[in-house]
Amino acid sequence: MNILLTGASGQLGQELLPRLQPLGQVSCIDRAVSADDCVTLREDLADLNRVEILLNRMRPELIVNAAAYTAVDRAETETEPAFRINAELPGCLARWCARNDRLLMHYSTDYVFSGEARAPYREEDPTGPLSVYGESKLAGECAITASGCRHLVLRTSWVYSGHGNNFVLTMLRLARERPKLNIVADQVGRPTWARNLARVSATLLEKAAGNPAGFDRWGIWHYCDSGVVSWYDFACAIFDAALETGLLSRLPSLTAVPTSGFPQAAKRPLYSVLDTTAIREAFGIEPAGLQASLHECIVEIQKNDE
Ligand SMILES: NC(=O)c1ccc[n+]([C@@H]2O[C@H](COP(=O)([O-])OP(=O)(O)OC[C@H]3O[C@@H](n4cnc5c(N)ncnc54)[C@H](OP(=O)(O)O)[C@@H]3O)[C@@H](O)[C@H]2O)c1
């Protein structure tokens, strides 16, 4: 199978590449340098005419779109680029897939919800994004659905990995720089290791791409690792794991603060918990555990630091 991976240098993209390679011949489009063992076109995905030309030339049987505009606060002022990458690009990929009978895998976010619920969000629950980022990701989902292409969209939350911009690496950096940290304690969610999301993606794609005509479970699914925590709880878990592995030798003192005590440009949902029952019932996919995943990720970060 001829597979196109976008966003190959991102948190998820880096984890996807080795897990897609057993499924076929992977080519990447990205702005940065990617792995040596796949063809990478350095292109700006914001140029949709160029994307269309590339698709017609490459003719992938499967597109895995891990590219996204993920700067949640900056999106409040950079609305146009956020919508271009998060909404128009997926729409363009999806319409090409629909016209050419190809498959699309795409990723979305817990931030499509308002966070006013008191029970985990299911796939069919009403959306209500609070931020430009959330609106742009929701618009991407809608464009894909409207295209009529065969698609799998995985909504996920609080993604971390050993590279890129994420809460784990930020906490580890701040712990070395500051003696005291204020951490938000009234937003809760399900942190998800990018590697686990990549593994789940590969599992779904094996089932879907192996028999696209017989596969009847296209659509939007929720996947996150298990464990509902606040950012404060998550920081404590990160520091526990970092102490245990020896990555940190002393910890900053932590103060739990409300969202109002930590002003940010974009509003975040307070209750950002996705329900993963559907993906478990349909595909037998159990969420990976937070503690074990975090520990493994931190061991890797430590190895990379050495
Ligand atoms: N991060 C989270 O906490 C989180 C939470 C929920 C859902 N998600 C979703 O999960 C998916 C993966 O997120 P991630 O954390 O892996 O994102 P990421 O680390 O920010 O990676 C995004 C990738 O997209 C590329 N990209 C963005 N704009 C581009 C452009 N104009 N041209 C070419 N490449 C471009 C980036 O390249 P550059 O580095 O060159 O910009 C990067 O390789 C996304 O759909 C995201 O919305 C993420």
CSV table of C-alpha atoms and ligand atoms in Angstrom, one decimal:
chain,number,residue,atom,x,y,z
A,1,MET,CA,0.0,0.0,0.0
A,2,ASN,CA,1.2,3.5,-0.9
A,3,ILE,CA,0.8,5.6,2.2
A,4,LEU,CA,1.2,9.4,2.6
A,5,LEU,CA,2.0,10.7,6.1
A,6,THR,CA,1.7,14.4,6.8
A,7,GLY,CA,3.2,16.1,9.9
A,8,ALA,CA,5.8,13.4,10.1
A,9,SER,CA,8.1,15.5,12.4
A,10,GLY,CA,5.4,16.2,15.0
A,11,GLN,CA,4.8,14.4,18.2
A,12,LEU,CA,2.4,11.9,16.7
A,13,GLY,CA,4.0,11.8,13.2
A,14,GLN,CA,7.3,10.6,14.6
A,15,GLU,CA,5.6,7.8,16.4
A,16,LEU,CA,3.4,6.9,13.4
A,17,LEU,CA,6.1,6.5,10.9
A,18,PRO,CA,7.7,3.3,12.2
A,19,ARG,CA,4.2,1.9,12.8
A,20,LEU,CA,2.9,2.6,9.3
A,21,GLN,CA,6.0,1.2,7.6
A,22,PRO,CA,5.0,-2.4,8.1
A,23,LEU,CA,1.7,-1.6,6.4
A,24,GLY,CA,3.2,-0.2,3.2
A,25,GLN,CA,5.5,2.2,1.4
A,26,VAL,CA,5.4,5.5,3.4
A,27,SER,CA,6.1,8.9,1.9
A,28,CYS,CA,6.0,12.0,4.1
A,29,ILE,CA,5.2,15.7,3.6
A,30,ASP,CA,6.5,18.0,6.2
A,31,ARG,CA,8.4,21.3,6.6
A,32,ALA,CA,11.2,19.7,8.7
A,33,VAL,CA,13.7,16.9,8.2
A,34,SER,CA,12.1,13.5,8.8
A,35,ALA,CA,13.6,10.0,9.2
A,36,ASP,CA,16.2,8.9,6.6
A,37,ASP,CA,14.2,5.8,5.7
A,38,CYS,CA,11.3,7.4,4.0
A,39,VAL,CA,10.8,9.8,1.1
A,40,THR,CA,10.1,13.3,2.5
A,41,LEU,CA,8.8,16.2,0.5
A,42,ARG,CA,9.5,19.5,2.3
A,43,GLU,CA,6.4,21.4,1.5
A,44,ASP,CA,4.1,23.9,3.1
A,45,LEU,CA,0.8,22.2,3.6
A,46,ALA,CA,-0.9,25.6,3.8
A,47,ASP,CA,-0.6,25.8,0.0
A,48,LEU,CA,-3.6,23.7,-0.9
A,49,ASN,CA,-3.2,24.0,-4.7
A,50,ARG,CA,0.3,22.5,-4.3
A,51,VAL,CA,-1.1,19.8,-2.0
A,52,GLU,CA,-3.6,18.8,-4.7
A,53,ILE,CA,-0.8,18.7,-7.4
A,54,LEU,CA,1.2,16.5,-5.0
A,55,LEU,CA,-1.7,14.1,-4.4
A,56,ASN,CA,-2.3,13.7,-8.1
A,57,ARG,CA,1.3,12.9,-8.6
A,58,MET,CA,1.7,10.6,-5.6
A,59,ARG,CA,-1.7,9.0,-5.7
A,60,PRO,CA,-1.6,7.5,-2.1
A,61,GLU,CA,-4.0,4.7,-1.3
A,62,LEU,CA,-4.1,5.9,2.3
A,63,ILE,CA,-3.5,9.4,3.7
A,64,VAL,CA,-2.6,9.7,7.4
A,65,ASN,CA,-2.9,13.4,8.4
A,66,ALA,CA,-0.9,14.0,11.5
A,67,ALA,CA,-0.2,17.6,10.5
A,68,ALA,CA,-2.0,20.3,12.5
A,69,TYR,CA,-1.8,23.8,13.8
A,70,THR,CA,-1.5,23.0,17.5
A,71,ALA,CA,-0.5,26.4,19.1
A,72,VAL,CA,-3.8,26.7,21.0
A,73,ASP,CA,-3.1,30.2,22.4
A,74,ARG,CA,-1.6,31.7,19.3
A,75,ALA,CA,-4.5,30.4,17.2
A,76,GLU,CA,-6.7,33.1,19.0
A,77,THR,CA,-4.9,35.7,16.9
A,78,GLU,CA,-3.7,33.5,14.0
A,79,THR,CA,-7.1,32.4,13.0
A,80,GLU,CA,-6.4,32.2,9.3
A,81,PRO,CA,-3.4,29.8,9.5
A,82,ALA,CA,-5.1,27.7,12.2
A,83,PHE,CA,-8.2,27.2,10.0
A,84,ARG,CA,-6.1,26.6,6.9
A,85,ILE,CA,-4.2,23.7,8.4
A,86,ASN,CA,-6.9,22.3,10.8
A,87,ALA,CA,-10.0,22.8,8.6
A,88,GLU,CA,-9.2,23.5,4.9
A,89,LEU,CA,-6.3,21.0,4.6
A,90,PRO,CA,-8.3,18.0,6.0
A,91,GLY,CA,-11.2,19.1,3.7
A,92,CYS,CA,-8.9,19.2,0.7
A,93,LEU,CA,-7.4,15.7,1.6
A,94,ALA,CA,-10.9,14.3,2.2
A,95,ARG,CA,-12.4,15.5,-1.1
A,96,TRP,CA,-9.4,14.1,-3.0
A,97,CYS,CA,-9.9,10.8,-1.2
A,98,ALA,CA,-13.6,10.8,-2.0
A,99,ARG,CA,-13.0,11.5,-5.7
A,100,ASN,CA,-10.3,8.8,-5.9
A,101,ASP,CA,-11.8,6.2,-3.6
A,102,ARG,CA,-8.9,6.4,-1.1
A,103,LEU,CA,-8.8,6.2,2.7
A,104,LEU,CA,-8.1,9.0,5.2
A,105,MET,CA,-7.0,8.8,8.8
A,106,HIS,CA,-7.1,12.1,10.7
A,107,TYR,CA,-6.9,13.3,14.3
A,108,SER,CA,-9.0,15.7,16.3
A,109,THR,CA,-9.3,16.9,19.9
A,110,ASP,CA,-11.2,17.0,23.2
A,111,TYR,CA,-11.2,20.8,22.7
A,112,VAL,CA,-14.2,20.4,20.3
A,113,PHE,CA,-16.2,20.1,23.5
A,114,SER,CA,-17.2,22.9,25.9
A,115,GLY,CA,-16.2,21.0,29.1
A,116,GLU,CA,-19.5,21.7,30.8
A,117,ALA,CA,-20.4,17.9,30.9
A,118,ARG,CA,-20.2,15.9,34.1
A,119,ALA,CA,-19.7,12.6,32.4
A,120,PRO,CA,-17.1,11.5,29.8
A,121,TYR,CA,-17.8,12.8,26.3
A,122,ARG,CA,-19.0,10.2,23.8
A,123,GLU,CA,-18.5,10.5,20.1
A,124,GLU,CA,-22.0,11.6,19.3
A,125,ASP,CA,-22.3,14.2,22.1
A,126,PRO,CA,-22.9,17.8,21.1
A,127,THR,CA,-19.8,19.8,20.4
A,128,GLY,CA,-19.2,23.4,21.6
A,129,PRO,CA,-15.6,24.6,21.2
A,130,LEU,CA,-14.4,27.4,23.4
A,131,SER,CA,-11.3,28.4,21.4
A,132,VAL,CA,-10.3,29.2,17.8
A,133,TYR,CA,-8.2,26.0,17.9
A,134,GLY,CA,-11.2,23.9,18.9
A,135,GLU,CA,-13.4,25.6,16.3
A,136,SER,CA,-10.8,25.0,13.6
A,137,LYS,CA,-10.5,21.3,14.5
A,138,LEU,CA,-14.3,20.9,14.6
A,139,ALA,CA,-14.5,22.5,11.1
A,140,GLY,CA,-11.9,19.9,9.9
A,141,GLU,CA,-14.0,17.1,11.2
A,142,CYS,CA,-17.1,18.5,9.5
A,143,ALA,CA,-15.3,18.9,6.2
A,144,ILE,CA,-14.2,15.3,6.3
A,145,THR,CA,-17.6,14.0,7.1
A,146,ALA,CA,-19.2,16.2,4.4
A,147,SER,CA,-16.7,14.9,1.7
A,148,GLY,CA,-18.2,11.4,1.9
A,149,CYS,CA,-14.7,9.8,1.9
A,150,ARG,CA,-14.0,6.6,3.9
A,151,HIS,CA,-12.4,8.0,7.0
A,152,LEU,CA,-11.3,7.3,10.5
A,153,VAL,CA,-11.0,10.3,12.8
A,154,LEU,CA,-9.4,9.7,16.2
A,155,ARG,CA,-10.2,12.4,18.8
A,156,THR,CA,-7.6,12.4,21.5
A,157,SER,CA,-6.4,14.6,24.4
A,158,TRP,CA,-3.4,16.0,26.3
A,159,VAL,CA,-0.8,14.4,24.0
A,160,TYR,CA,2.8,14.1,25.2
A,161,SER,CA,5.9,12.5,23.9
A,162,GLY,CA,9.7,12.8,24.3
A,163,HIS,CA,9.9,15.5,21.7
A,164,GLY,CA,8.1,18.6,20.6
A,165,ASN,CA,6.0,20.9,22.7
A,166,ASN,CA,4.1,19.2,25.5
A,167,PHE,CA,3.3,19.4,29.2
A,168,VAL,CA,5.8,16.7,30.2
A,169,LEU,CA,8.8,18.3,28.6
A,170,THR,CA,7.7,21.8,29.9
A,171,MET,CA,7.4,20.5,33.5
A,172,LEU,CA,10.8,18.8,33.3
A,173,ARG,CA,12.4,22.1,31.9
A,174,LEU,CA,10.6,24.3,34.5
A,175,ALA,CA,11.7,21.9,37.4
A,176,ARG,CA,15.3,22.7,36.5
A,177,GLU,CA,14.7,26.4,36.2
A,178,ARG,CA,12.4,27.3,39.1
A,179,PRO,CA,12.1,26.4,42.7
A,180,LYS,CA,8.3,26.9,42.8
A,181,LEU,CA,5.6,26.2,40.2
A,182,ASN,CA,1.9,27.1,40.1
A,183,ILE,CA,-0.1,24.4,38.3
A,184,VAL,CA,-3.8,24.5,37.3
A,185,ALA,CA,-5.8,22.0,39.3
A,186,ASP,CA,-9.4,22.6,38.1
A,187,GLN,CA,-9.0,21.3,34.5
A,188,VAL,CA,-9.2,17.6,34.2
A,189,GLY,CA,-8.5,15.3,31.2
A,190,ARG,CA,-6.8,12.1,30.0
A,191,PRO,CA,-3.1,12.5,29.1
A,192,THR,CA,-2.2,10.4,26.1
A,193,TRP,CA,1.3,9.2,25.0
A,194,ALA,CA,1.7,9.8,21.3
A,195,ARG,CA,3.1,6.3,20.9
A,196,ASN,CA,0.0,4.7,22.2
A,197,LEU,CA,-2.1,6.8,19.8
A,198,ALA,CA,0.2,5.7,17.0
A,199,ARG,CA,-0.2,2.0,18.0
A,200,VAL,CA,-4.0,2.3,18.1
A,201,SER,CA,-3.9,4.0,14.6
A,202,ALA,CA,-1.9,1.1,13.2
A,203,THR,CA,-4.3,-1.4,14.7
A,204,LEU,CA,-7.3,0.4,13.2
A,205,LEU,CA,-5.6,0.8,9.8
A,206,GLU,CA,-4.7,-2.9,9.7
A,207,LYS,CA,-8.4,-3.8,10.0
A,208,ALA,CA,-9.7,-1.0,7.7
A,209,ALA,CA,-7.1,-0.9,5.0
A,210,GLY,CA,-6.8,-4.6,4.8
A,211,ASN,CA,-10.4,-4.9,3.7
A,212,PRO,CA,-11.8,-1.4,2.9
A,213,ALA,CA,-14.9,-2.7,1.1
A,214,GLY,CA,-15.8,-5.0,4.0
A,215,PHE,CA,-15.0,-2.5,6.8
A,216,ASP,CA,-18.1,-0.8,8.0
A,217,ARG,CA,-16.8,1.2,11.0
A,218,TRP,CA,-15.7,4.4,9.4
A,219,GLY,CA,-16.2,7.6,11.3
A,220,ILE,CA,-15.1,9.4,14.5
A,221,TRP,CA,-13.7,7.5,17.5
A,222,HIS,CA,-12.3,8.6,20.8
A,223,TYR,CA,-9.0,7.2,22.0
A,224,CYS,CA,-7.0,8.4,25.1
A,225,ASP,CA,-4.9,6.6,27.6
A,226,SER,CA,-6.7,5.7,30.9
A,227,GLY,CA,-6.5,7.9,34.0
A,228,VAL,CA,-8.5,11.1,34.5
A,229,VAL,CA,-6.2,13.8,36.2
A,230,SER,CA,-5.9,17.5,36.6
A,231,TRP,CA,-2.8,19.3,35.2
A,232,TYR,CA,-1.7,19.5,38.9
A,233,ASP,CA,-2.1,15.7,39.3
A,234,PHE,CA,-0.3,15.1,36.0
A,235,ALA,CA,2.6,17.3,37.1
A,236,CYS,CA,2.9,15.3,40.3
A,237,ALA,CA,2.9,12.0,38.3
A,238,ILE,CA,5.6,13.4,36.0
A,239,PHE,CA,7.8,14.5,38.9
A,240,ASP,CA,7.3,11.1,40.7
A,241,ALA,CA,8.4,9.3,37.6
A,242,ALA,CA,11.3,11.6,37.0
A,243,LEU,CA,12.5,11.2,40.6
A,244,GLU,CA,12.2,7.4,40.4
A,245,THR,CA,14.2,7.2,37.2
A,246,GLY,CA,16.8,9.7,38.4
A,247,LEU,CA,16.0,12.2,35.6
A,248,LEU,CA,15.5,14.8,38.4
A,249,SER,CA,17.2,14.8,41.7
A,250,ARG,CA,15.1,17.4,43.4
A,251,LEU,CA,11.6,18.8,42.8
A,252,PRO,CA,10.1,22.2,42.8
A,253,SER,CA,7.4,23.0,45.3
A,254,LEU,CA,4.0,22.8,43.6
A,255,THR,CA,1.0,25.0,44.3
A,256,ALA,CA,-2.4,24.1,42.9
A,257,VAL,CA,-4.1,27.1,41.3
A,258,PRO,CA,-7.5,27.6,39.6
A,259,THR,CA,-7.7,28.4,35.9
A,260,SER,CA,-8.4,32.0,36.8
A,261,GLY,CA,-5.0,32.2,38.5
A,262,PHE,CA,-3.2,31.2,35.2
A,263,PRO,CA,-4.5,33.5,32.5
A,264,GLN,CA,-4.1,32.2,28.9
A,265,ALA,CA,-5.3,33.6,25.6
A,266,ALA,CA,-7.5,30.6,24.7
A,267,LYS,CA,-10.2,29.3,27.0
A,268,ARG,CA,-9.9,25.6,27.8
A,269,PRO,CA,-12.6,23.1,28.8
A,270,LEU,CA,-12.6,22.4,32.5
A,271,TYR,CA,-13.9,18.9,32.1
A,272,SER,CA,-12.0,17.5,29.1
A,273,VAL,CA,-12.6,13.8,29.5
A,274,LEU,CA,-13.3,11.6,26.4
A,275,ASP,CA,-15.2,8.3,26.8
A,276,THR,CA,-13.4,5.5,25.0
A,277,THR,CA,-16.0,2.8,25.5
A,278,ALA,CA,-17.0,2.8,21.8
A,279,ILE,CA,-13.5,2.0,20.4
A,280,ARG,CA,-13.1,-0.7,23.1
A,281,GLU,CA,-16.4,-2.4,22.2
A,282,ALA,CA,-15.9,-2.1,18.4
A,283,PHE,CA,-12.2,-3.0,18.1
A,284,GLY,CA,-11.2,-4.5,21.5
A,285,ILE,CA,-8.9,-1.5,22.1
A,286,GLU,CA,-8.1,-1.0,25.8
A,287,PRO,CA,-6.7,2.3,26.8
A,288,ALA,CA,-3.0,2.1,27.9
A,289,GLY,CA,-2.3,3.1,31.6
A,290,LEU,CA,-1.1,6.6,32.4
A,291,GLN,CA,1.5,5.6,35.0
A,292,ALA,CA,3.2,2.9,32.9
A,293,SER,CA,3.2,5.0,29.7
A,294,LEU,CA,4.5,8.1,31.5
A,295,HIS,CA,7.3,6.1,33.1
A,296,GLU,CA,8.3,4.6,29.8
A,297,CYS,CA,8.3,8.0,28.1
A,298,ILE,CA,10.4,9.5,30.9
A,299,VAL,CA,12.9,6.7,30.7
A,300,GLU,CA,13.3,7.4,27.0
A,301,ILE,CA,13.7,11.2,27.6
A,302,GLN,CA,16.4,10.3,30.1
A,303,LYS,CA,18.2,8.1,27.5
A,304,ASN,CA,18.0,10.9,24.9
A,305,ASP,CA,19.5,13.3,27.4
A,306,GLU,CA,22.5,11.1,28.1
B,1,LIG,N1,-0.8,18.0,21.3
B,1,LIG,C1,-2.0,17.8,21.9
B,1,LIG,O1,-2.0,17.9,23.2
B,1,LIG,C2,-3.2,17.3,21.2
B,1,LIG,C3,-4.4,17.1,21.9
B,1,LIG,C4,-5.5,16.6,21.2
B,1,LIG,C5,-5.4,16.4,19.9
B,1,LIG,N2,-4.3,16.6,19.2
B,1,LIG,C6,-4.2,16.4,17.7
B,1,LIG,O2,-3.3,15.3,17.5
B,1,LIG,C7,-2.7,15.5,16.2
B,1,LIG,C8,-1.2,15.4,16.4
B,1,LIG,O3,-0.8,16.5,17.2
B,1,LIG,P1,0.7,16.7,17.6
B,1,LIG,O4,0.8,17.0,19.1
B,1,LIG,O5,1.5,15.5,17.1
B,1,LIG,O6,1.1,18.0,16.8
B,1,LIG,P2,2.5,18.7,16.6
B,1,LIG,O7,3.5,18.0,17.4
B,1,LIG,O8,2.3,20.1,16.7
B,1,LIG,O9,2.8,18.3,15.0
B,1,LIG,C9,2.1,18.9,14.0
B,1,LIG,C10,2.9,18.7,12.7
B,1,LIG,O10,2.2,19.3,11.7
B,1,LIG,C11,3.2,20.0,10.9
B,1,LIG,N3,2.6,21.2,10.2
B,1,LIG,C12,1.9,22.2,10.8
B,1,LIG,N4,1.6,23.2,9.9
B,1,LIG,C13,2.3,22.8,8.7
B,1,LIG,C14,2.4,23.3,7.4
B,1,LIG,N5,1.8,24.5,7.1
B,1,LIG,N6,3.1,22.7,6.5
B,1,LIG,C15,3.7,21.5,6.8
B,1,LIG,N7,3.6,20.9,8.0
B,1,LIG,C16,2.9,21.5,9.0
B,1,LIG,C17,4.2,20.5,11.9
B,1,LIG,O11,5.4,20.9,11.3
B,1,LIG,P3,6.2,22.2,11.9
B,1,LIG,O12,6.8,21.7,13.2
B,1,LIG,O13,7.1,22.6,10.8
B,1,LIG,O14,5.1,23.2,12.2
B,1,LIG,C18,4.3,19.2,12.7
B,1,LIG,O15,5.2,18.3,12.1
B,1,LIG,C19,-3.3,16.8,15.7
B,1,LIG,O16,-4.4,16.6,14.9
B,1,LIG,C20,-3.7,17.5,16.9
B,1,LIG,O17,-4.7,18.5,16.7
B,1,LIG,C21,-3.1,17.0,19.8
